[in-house]
mmCIF file of C-alpha atoms in Angstrom:
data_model
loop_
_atom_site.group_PDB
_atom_site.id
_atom_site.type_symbol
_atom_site.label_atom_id
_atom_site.label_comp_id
_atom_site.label_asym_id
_atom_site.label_seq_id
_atom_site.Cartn_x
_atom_site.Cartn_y
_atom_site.Cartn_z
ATOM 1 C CA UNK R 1 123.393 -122.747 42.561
ATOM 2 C CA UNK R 2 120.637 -123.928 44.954
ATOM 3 C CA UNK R 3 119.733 -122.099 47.898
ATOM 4 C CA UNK R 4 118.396 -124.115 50.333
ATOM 5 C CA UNK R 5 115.607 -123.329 53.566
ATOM 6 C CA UNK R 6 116.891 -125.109 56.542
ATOM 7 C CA UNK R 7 113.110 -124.468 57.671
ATOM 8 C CA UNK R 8 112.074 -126.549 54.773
ATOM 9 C CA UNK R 9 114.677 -129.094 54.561
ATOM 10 C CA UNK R 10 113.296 -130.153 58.102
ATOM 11 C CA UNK R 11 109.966 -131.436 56.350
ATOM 12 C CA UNK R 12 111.939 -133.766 55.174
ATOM 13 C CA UNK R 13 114.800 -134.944 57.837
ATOM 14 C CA UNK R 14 115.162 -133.722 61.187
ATOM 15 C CA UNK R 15 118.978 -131.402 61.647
ATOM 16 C CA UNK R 16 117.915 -129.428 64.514
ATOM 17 C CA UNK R 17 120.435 -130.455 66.648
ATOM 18 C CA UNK R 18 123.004 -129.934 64.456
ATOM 19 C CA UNK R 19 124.755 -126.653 64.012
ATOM 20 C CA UNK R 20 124.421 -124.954 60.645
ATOM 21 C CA UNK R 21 128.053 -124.530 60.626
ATOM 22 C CA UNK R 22 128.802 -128.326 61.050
ATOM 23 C CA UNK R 23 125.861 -128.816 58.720
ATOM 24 C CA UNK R 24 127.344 -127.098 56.380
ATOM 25 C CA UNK R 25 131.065 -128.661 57.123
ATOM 26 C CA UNK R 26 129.736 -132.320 56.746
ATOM 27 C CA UNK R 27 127.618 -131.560 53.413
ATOM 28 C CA UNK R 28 131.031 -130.080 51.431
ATOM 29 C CA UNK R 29 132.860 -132.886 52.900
ATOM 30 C CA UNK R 30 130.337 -135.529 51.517
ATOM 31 C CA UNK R 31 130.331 -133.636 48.030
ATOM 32 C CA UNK R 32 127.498 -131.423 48.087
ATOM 33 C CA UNK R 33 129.325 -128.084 48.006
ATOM 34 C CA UNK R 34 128.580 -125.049 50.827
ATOM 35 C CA UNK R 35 129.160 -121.443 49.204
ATOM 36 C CA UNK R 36 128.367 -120.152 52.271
ATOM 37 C CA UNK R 37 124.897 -119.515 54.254
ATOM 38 C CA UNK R 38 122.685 -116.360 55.561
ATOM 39 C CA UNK R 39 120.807 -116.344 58.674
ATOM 40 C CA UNK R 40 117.743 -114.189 57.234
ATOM 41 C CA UNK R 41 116.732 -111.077 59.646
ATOM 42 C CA UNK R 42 120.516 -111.262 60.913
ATOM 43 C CA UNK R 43 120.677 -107.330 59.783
ATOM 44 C CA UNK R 44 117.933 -106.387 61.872
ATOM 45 C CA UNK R 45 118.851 -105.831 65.000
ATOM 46 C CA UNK R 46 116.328 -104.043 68.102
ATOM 47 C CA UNK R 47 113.131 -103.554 65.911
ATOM 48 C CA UNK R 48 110.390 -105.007 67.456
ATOM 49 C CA UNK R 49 106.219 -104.988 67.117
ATOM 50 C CA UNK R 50 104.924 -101.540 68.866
ATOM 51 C CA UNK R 51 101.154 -101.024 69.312
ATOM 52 C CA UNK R 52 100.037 -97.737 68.526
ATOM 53 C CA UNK R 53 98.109 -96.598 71.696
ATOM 54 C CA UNK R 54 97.727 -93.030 71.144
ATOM 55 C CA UNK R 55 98.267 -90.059 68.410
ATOM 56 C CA UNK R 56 98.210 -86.157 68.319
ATOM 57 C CA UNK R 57 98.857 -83.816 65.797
ATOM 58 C CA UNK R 58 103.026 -82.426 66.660
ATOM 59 C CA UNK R 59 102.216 -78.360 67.439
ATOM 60 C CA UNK R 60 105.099 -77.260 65.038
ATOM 61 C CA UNK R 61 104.414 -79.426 62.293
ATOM 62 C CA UNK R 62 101.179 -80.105 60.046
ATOM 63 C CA UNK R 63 102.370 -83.624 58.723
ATOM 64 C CA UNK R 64 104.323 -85.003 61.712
ATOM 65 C CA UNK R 65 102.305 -87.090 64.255
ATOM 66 C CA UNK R 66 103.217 -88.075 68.154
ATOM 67 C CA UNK R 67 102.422 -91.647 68.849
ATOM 68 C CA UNK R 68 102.365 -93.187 72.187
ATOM 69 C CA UNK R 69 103.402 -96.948 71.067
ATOM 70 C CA UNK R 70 103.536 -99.977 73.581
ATOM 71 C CA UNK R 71 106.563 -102.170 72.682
ATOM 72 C CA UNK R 72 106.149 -104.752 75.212
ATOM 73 C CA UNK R 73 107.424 -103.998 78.465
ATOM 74 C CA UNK R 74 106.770 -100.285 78.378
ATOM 75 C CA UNK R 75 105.109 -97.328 76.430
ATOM 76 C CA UNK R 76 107.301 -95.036 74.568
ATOM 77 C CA UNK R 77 107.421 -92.225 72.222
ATOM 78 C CA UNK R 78 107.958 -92.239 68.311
ATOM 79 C CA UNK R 79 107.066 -89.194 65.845
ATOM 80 C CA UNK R 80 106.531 -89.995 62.386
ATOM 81 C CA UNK R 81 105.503 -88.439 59.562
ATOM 82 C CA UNK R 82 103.524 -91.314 58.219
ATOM 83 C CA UNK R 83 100.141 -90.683 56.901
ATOM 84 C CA UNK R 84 98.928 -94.136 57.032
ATOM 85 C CA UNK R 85 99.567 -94.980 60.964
ATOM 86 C CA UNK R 86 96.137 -95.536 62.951
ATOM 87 C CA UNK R 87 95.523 -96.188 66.393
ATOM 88 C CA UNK R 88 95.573 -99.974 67.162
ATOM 89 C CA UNK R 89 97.887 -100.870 64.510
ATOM 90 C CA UNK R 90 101.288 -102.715 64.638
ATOM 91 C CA UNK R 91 104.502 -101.438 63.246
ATOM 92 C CA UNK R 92 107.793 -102.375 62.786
ATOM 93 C CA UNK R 93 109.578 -99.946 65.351
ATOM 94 C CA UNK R 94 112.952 -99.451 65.151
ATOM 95 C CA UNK R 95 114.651 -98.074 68.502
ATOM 96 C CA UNK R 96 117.324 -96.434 69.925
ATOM 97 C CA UNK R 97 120.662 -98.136 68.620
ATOM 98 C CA UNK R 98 119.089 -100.244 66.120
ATOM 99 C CA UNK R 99 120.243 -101.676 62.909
ATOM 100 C CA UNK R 100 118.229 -101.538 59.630
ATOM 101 C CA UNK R 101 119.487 -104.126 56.713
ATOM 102 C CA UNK R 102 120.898 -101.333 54.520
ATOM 103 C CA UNK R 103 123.167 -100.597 57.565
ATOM 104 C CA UNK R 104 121.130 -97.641 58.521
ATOM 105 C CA UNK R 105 121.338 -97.231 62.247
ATOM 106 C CA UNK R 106 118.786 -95.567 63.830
ATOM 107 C CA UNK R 107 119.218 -93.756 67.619
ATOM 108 C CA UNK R 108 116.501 -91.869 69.461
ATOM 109 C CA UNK R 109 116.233 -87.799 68.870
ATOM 110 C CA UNK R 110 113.531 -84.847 68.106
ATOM 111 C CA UNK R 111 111.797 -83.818 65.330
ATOM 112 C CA UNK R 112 110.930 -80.446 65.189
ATOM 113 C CA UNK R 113 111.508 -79.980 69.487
ATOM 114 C CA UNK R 114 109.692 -82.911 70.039
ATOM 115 C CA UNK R 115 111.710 -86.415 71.701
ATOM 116 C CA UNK R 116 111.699 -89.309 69.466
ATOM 117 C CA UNK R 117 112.928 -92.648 70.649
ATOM 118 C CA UNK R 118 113.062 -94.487 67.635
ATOM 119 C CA UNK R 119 111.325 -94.899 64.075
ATOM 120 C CA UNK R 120 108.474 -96.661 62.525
ATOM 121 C CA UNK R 121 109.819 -98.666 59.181
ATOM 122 C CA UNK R 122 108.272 -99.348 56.303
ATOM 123 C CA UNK R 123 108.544 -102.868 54.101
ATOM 124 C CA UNK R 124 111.650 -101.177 51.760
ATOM 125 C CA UNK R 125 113.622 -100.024 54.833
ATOM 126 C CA UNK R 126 112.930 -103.991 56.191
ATOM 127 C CA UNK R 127 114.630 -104.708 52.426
ATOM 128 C CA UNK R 128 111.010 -106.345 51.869
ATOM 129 C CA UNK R 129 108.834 -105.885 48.832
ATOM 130 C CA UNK R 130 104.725 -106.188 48.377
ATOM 131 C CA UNK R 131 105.220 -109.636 47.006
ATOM 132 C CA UNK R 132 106.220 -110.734 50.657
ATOM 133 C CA UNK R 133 103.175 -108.823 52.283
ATOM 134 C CA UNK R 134 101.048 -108.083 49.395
ATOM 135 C CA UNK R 135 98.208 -106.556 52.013
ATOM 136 C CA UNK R 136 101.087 -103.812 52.712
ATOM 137 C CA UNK R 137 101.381 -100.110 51.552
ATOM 138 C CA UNK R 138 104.429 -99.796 49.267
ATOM 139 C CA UNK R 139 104.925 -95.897 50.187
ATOM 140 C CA UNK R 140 104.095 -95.762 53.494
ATOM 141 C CA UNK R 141 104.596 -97.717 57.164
ATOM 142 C CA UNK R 142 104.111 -101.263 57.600
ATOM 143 C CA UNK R 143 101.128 -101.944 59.286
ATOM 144 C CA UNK R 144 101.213 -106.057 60.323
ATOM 145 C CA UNK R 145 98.613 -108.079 59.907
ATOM 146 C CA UNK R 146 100.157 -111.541 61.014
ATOM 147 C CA UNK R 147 98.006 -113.941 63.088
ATOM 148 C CA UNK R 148 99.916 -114.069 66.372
ATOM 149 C CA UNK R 149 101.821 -110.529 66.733
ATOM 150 C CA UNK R 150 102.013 -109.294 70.174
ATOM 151 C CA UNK R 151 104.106 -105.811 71.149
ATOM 152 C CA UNK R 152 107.476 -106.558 72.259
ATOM 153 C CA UNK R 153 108.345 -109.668 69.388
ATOM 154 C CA UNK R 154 110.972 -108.986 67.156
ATOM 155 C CA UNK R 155 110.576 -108.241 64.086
ATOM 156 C CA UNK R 156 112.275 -111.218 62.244
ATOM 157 C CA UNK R 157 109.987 -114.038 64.456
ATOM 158 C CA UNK R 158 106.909 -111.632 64.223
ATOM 159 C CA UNK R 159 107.166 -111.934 60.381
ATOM 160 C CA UNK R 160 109.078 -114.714 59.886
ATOM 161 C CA UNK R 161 111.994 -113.657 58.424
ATOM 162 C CA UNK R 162 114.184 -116.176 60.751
ATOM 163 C CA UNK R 163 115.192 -118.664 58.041
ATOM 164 C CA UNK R 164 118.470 -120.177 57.632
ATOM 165 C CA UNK R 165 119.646 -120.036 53.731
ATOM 166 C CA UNK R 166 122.524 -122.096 52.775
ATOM 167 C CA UNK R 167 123.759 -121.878 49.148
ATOM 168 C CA UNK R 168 125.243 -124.852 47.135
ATOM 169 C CA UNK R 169 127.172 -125.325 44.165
ATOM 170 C CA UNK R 170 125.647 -128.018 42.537
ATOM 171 C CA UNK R 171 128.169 -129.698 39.744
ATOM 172 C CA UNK R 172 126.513 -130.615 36.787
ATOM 173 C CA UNK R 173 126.598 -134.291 37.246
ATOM 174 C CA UNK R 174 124.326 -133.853 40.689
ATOM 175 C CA UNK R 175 120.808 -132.428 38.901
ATOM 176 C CA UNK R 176 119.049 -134.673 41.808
ATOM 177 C CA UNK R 177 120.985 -131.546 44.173
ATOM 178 C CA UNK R 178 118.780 -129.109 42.510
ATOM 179 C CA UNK R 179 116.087 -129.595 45.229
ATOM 180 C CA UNK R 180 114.567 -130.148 48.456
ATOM 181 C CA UNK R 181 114.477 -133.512 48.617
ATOM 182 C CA UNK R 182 117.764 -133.928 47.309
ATOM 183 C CA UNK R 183 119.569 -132.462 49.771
ATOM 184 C CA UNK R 184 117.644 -133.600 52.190
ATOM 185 C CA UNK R 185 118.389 -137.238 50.789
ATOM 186 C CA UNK R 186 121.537 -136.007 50.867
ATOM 187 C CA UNK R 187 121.571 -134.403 54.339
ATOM 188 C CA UNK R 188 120.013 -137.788 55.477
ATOM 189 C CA UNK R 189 123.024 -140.166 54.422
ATOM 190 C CA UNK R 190 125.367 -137.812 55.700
ATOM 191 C CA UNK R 191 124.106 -137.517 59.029
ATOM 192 C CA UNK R 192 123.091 -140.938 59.360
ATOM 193 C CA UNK R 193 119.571 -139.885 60.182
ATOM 194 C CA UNK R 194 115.844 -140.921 58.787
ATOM 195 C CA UNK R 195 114.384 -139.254 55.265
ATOM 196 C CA UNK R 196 110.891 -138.351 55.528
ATOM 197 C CA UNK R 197 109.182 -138.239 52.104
ATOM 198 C CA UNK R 198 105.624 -137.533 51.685
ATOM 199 C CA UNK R 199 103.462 -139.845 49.648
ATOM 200 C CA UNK R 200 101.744 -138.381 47.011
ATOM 201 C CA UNK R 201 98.200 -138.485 45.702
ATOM 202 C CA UNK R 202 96.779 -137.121 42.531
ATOM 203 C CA UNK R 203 92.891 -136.250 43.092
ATOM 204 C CA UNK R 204 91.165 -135.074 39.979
ATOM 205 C CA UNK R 205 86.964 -134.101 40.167
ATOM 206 C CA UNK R 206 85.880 -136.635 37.857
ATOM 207 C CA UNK R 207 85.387 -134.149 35.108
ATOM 208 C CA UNK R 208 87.402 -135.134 31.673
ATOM 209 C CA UNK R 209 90.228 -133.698 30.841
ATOM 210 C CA UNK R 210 89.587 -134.239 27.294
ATOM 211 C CA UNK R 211 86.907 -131.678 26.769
ATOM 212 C CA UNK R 212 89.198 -128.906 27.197
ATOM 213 C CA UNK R 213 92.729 -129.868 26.205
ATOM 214 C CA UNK R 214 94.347 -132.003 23.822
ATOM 215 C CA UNK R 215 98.370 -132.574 23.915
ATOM 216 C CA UNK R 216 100.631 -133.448 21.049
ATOM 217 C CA UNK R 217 103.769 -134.622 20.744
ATOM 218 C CA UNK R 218 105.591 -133.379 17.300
ATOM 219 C CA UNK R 219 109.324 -134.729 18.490
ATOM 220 C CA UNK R 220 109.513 -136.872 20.779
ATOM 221 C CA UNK R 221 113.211 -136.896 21.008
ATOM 222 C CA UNK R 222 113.343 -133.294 22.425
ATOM 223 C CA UNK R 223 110.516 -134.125 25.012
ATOM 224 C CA UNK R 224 110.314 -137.630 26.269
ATOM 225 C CA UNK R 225 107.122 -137.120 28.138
ATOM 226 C CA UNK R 226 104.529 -133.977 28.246
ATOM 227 C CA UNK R 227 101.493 -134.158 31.064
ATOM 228 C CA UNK R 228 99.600 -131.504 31.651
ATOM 229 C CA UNK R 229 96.172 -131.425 34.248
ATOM 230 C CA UNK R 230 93.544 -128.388 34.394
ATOM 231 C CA UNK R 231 91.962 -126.667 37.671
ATOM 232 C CA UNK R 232 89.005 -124.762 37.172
ATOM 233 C CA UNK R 233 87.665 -122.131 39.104
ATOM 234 C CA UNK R 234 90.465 -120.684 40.193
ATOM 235 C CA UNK R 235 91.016 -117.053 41.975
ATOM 236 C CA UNK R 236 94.528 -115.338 41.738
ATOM 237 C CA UNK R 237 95.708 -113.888 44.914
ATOM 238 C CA UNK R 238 98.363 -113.813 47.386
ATOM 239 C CA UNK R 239 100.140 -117.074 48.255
ATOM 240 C CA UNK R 240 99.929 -118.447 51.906
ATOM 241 C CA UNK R 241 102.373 -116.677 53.859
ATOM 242 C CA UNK R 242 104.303 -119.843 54.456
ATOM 243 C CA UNK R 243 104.589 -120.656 50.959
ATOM 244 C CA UNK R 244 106.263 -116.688 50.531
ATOM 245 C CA UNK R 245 108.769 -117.191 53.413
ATOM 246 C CA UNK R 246 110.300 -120.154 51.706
ATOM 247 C CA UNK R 247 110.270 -118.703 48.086
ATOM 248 C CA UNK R 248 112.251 -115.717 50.102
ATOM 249 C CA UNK R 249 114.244 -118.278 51.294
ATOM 250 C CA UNK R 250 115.224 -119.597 48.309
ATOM 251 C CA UNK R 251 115.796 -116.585 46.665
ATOM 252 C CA UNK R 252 112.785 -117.067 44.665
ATOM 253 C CA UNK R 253 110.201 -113.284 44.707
ATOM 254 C CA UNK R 254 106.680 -114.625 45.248
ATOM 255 C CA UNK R 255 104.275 -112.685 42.756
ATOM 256 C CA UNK R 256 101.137 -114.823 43.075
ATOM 257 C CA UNK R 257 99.356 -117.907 44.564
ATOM 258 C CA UNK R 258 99.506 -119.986 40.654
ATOM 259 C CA UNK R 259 103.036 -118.560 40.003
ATOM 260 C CA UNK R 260 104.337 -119.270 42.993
ATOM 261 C CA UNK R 261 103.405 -123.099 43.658
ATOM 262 C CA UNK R 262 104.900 -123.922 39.806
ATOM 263 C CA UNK R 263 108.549 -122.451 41.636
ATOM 264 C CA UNK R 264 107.469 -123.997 44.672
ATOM 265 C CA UNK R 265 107.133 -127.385 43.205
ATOM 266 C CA UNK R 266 110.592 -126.922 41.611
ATOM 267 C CA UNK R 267 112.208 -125.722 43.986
ATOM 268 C CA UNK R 268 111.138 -129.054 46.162
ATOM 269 C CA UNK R 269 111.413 -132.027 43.663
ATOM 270 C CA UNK R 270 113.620 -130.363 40.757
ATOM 271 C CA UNK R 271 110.676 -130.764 37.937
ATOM 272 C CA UNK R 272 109.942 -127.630 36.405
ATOM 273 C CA UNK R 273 106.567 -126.262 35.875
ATOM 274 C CA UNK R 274 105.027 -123.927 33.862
ATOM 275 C CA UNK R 275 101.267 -122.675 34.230
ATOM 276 C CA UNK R 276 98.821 -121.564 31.063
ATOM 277 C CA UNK R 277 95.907 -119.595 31.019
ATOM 278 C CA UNK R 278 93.249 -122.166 29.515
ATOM 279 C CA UNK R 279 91.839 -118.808 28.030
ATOM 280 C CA UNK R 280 94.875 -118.236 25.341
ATOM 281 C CA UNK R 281 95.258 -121.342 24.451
ATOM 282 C CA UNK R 282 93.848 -121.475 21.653
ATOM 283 C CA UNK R 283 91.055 -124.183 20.452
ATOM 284 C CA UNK R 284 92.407 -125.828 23.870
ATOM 285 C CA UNK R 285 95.347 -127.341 21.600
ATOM 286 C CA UNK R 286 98.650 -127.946 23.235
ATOM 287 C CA UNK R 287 101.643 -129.384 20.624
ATOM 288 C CA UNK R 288 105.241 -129.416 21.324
ATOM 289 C CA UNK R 289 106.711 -128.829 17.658
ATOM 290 C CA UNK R 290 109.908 -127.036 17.056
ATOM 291 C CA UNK R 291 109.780 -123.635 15.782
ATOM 292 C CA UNK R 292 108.983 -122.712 12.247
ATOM 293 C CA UNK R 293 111.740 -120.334 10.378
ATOM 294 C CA UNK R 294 110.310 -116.689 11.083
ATOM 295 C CA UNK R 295 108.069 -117.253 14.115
ATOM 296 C CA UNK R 296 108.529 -114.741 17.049
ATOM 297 C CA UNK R 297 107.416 -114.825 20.752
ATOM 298 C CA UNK R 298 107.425 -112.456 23.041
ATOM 299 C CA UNK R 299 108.569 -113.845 26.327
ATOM 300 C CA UNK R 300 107.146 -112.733 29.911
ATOM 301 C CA UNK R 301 109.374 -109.946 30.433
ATOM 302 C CA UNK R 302 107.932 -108.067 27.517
ATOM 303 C CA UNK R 303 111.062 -109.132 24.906
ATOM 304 C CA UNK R 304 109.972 -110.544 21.304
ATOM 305 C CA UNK R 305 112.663 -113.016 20.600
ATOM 306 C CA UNK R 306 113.063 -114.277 17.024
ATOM 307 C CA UNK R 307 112.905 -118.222 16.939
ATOM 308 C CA UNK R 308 114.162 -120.978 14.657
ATOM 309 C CA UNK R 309 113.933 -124.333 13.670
ATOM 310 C CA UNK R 310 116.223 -126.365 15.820
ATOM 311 C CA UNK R 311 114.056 -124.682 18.731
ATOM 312 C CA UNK R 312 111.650 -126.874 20.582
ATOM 313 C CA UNK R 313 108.127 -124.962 21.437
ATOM 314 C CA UNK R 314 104.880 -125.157 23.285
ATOM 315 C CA UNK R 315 102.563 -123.905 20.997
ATOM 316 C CA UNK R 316 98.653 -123.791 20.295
ATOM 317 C CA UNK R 317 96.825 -124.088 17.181
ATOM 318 C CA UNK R 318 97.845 -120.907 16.283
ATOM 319 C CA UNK R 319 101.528 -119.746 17.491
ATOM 320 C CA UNK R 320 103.945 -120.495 19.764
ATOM 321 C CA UNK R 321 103.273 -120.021 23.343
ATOM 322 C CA UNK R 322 106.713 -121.227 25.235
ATOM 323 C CA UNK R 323 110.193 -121.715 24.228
ATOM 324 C CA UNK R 324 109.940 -125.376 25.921
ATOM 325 C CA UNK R 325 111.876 -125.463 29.282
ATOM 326 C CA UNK R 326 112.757 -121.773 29.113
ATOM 327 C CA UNK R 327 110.168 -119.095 29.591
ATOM 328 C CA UNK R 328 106.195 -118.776 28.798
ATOM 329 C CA UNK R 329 105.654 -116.476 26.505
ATOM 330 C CA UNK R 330 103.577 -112.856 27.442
ATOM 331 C CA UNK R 331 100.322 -113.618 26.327
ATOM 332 C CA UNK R 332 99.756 -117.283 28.292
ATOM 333 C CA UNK R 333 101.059 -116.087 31.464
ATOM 334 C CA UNK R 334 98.480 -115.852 34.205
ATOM 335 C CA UNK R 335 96.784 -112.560 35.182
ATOM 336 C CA UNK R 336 94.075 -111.465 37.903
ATOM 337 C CA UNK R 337 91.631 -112.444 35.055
ATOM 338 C CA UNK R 338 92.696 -116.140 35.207
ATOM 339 C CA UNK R 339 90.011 -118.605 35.714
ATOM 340 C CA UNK R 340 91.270 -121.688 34.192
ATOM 341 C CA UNK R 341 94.672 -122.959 34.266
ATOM 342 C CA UNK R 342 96.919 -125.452 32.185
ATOM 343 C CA UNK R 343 99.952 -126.889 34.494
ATOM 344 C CA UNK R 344 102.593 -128.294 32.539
ATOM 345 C CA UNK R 345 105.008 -130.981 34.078
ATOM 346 C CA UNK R 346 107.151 -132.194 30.913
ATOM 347 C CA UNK R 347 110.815 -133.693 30.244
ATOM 348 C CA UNK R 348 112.772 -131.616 27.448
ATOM 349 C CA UNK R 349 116.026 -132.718 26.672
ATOM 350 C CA UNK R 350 118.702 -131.518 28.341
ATOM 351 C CA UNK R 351 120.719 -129.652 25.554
ATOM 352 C CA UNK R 352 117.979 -128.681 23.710
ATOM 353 C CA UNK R 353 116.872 -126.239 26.595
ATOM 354 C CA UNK R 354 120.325 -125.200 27.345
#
């Protein structure tokens, strides 16, 4: 399965003026299989950007607030219980007859004698998690912080939840499928229309490589080529917001800013990547060996696995670190700690990693 950004597919060949419905008509018909496709923010309907203009304690409640929000074109008036709402900031406001994604539908009412005409949402009742909007509150309401927001937007442009997903079966003899720019190639031939691909340039800092890491090479058979660069200096945060709306996209959660361009670069050319922390590995030794009878790892979702020969690994001087082409293992993966990181970009045999 590939689930493909329409956004991002038009980095790479212009479809604007063609429906996603044809698009999606011509691609099956040219071999490239349509599962079907979801127009993102579609089950969201009236919730807009409200400013918060002006709030008083409700008299029959000692938790409840009355806010005076603009949402546009008018002011109105929304209670909320919400400890975290301050004057000045935008919400996600949900008005009268409005849909939430779980199918909620919210009308206006009181609370407690007191009119409400709507509700202010928070990321889980947008179906969004802190990995989308990591500056966000998880218990509490969403206060956005996008560049551009205005009172009155809806809520899918203001955030940019307005994507077009469409999801492909990709037969096993199409791996080239398994990417951006391969159904974009793809989308180009069918349409009859130009293929933009970027040109690529690898820009190092003139340090050497070779003073931190060495790479070897135990079987070649199981992994025709291993390359691995270093960054240094690196701080772990929050990827671009960009970067997060096409990981969403694609079905991909974002988690952070190293983690998320490894999928990112997958997700666009169809190589894998895997990031180390320079830290664990150790004497700066990387060698792709198979696995010696009664060596463990335990993998990045906290699982010790049990490995044997005919496995191929990435290890370090010591122990494993990878099962190659599957997952890192715990104690390489990056954390808010990381300074220096190890990007791998290898080819493992096929049926070795499956």
């Amino acid at each position: 399965i590939m689930n493909l950004s329409l956004k991002w597919l038009h980095d790479f060949t212009n479809t604007d003026s063609i429906s996603t419905k044809e698009y999606c008509d011509r691609m099956t018909d040219t071999g490239s299989k349509v599962e079907g496709y979801e127009v993102l923010g579609e089950d969201i309907s009236n919730v807009i950007v409200a400013k918060v203009l002006k709030m008083e304690r409700h008299p029959n409640s000692d938790h409840l607030w009355i806010c005076q929000v603009d949402i546009g074109k008018e002011v109105t008036q929304i209670v909320t219980g919400a400890q975290n709402v301050k004057v000045g900031a935008y919400v996600p406001a949900a008005l009268h007859k409005s849909l939430l994604p779980n199918g909620t539908k919210i009308t206006k009412g009181k609370l407690r004698g007191v009119p409400s005409n709507g509700m202010m949402c928070s990321l889980s009742e947008l179906k969004l998690t802190l990995g989308d909007f990591p500056y966000a509150e998880e218990d509490g309401i969403f206060l956005i912080e996008e560049p551009g927001i205005e009172a009155g937007m809806a809520i899918p442009e203001a955030i940019g939840y307005n994507d077009t997903s469409v999801e492909f079966e990709i037969t096993p003899n199409r791996p080239d499928c398994l990417s951006v720019v391969g159904l974009a190639r793809e989308a180009a031939a069918t349409f009859h229309i130009p293929l933009r691909l970027p040109s690529e340039e690898v820009k190092g800092c003139g340090d050497d490589v070779n003073k931190y890491l060495s790479v070897s090479v135990e079987n070649a058979e199981l992994c025709k080529r291993y390359s691995a660069r270093i960054v240094k200096n690196v701080k772990i945060g929050p990827s671009p917001r960009w970067i997060r709306e096409r990981l969403r996209a694609s079905g991909v959660r974002p988690i952070n800013n190293i983690v998320d361009i490894t999928n990112y670069v997958m997700l666009e050319y169809g190589q894998p990547m895997h990031a180390f922390d320079l830290e664990y590995v150790k004497d700066g030794k990387i060698i792709v060996r198979n696995a010696k009878e009664g060596e463990v790892l335990t993998t990045l979702e906290g699982v010790e696995h049990a490995l044997s020969p005919e496995m191929l690994v990435i290890a370090d001087a010591e122990k494993p670190s990878a099962v190659a082409g599957v997952m890192g293992g715990e104690y390489s993966g990056i954390n808010e700690n990381t300074h220096t990181i190890v990007f791998e970009s290898a080819n493992f045999f096929g049926p070795s990693v499956r």
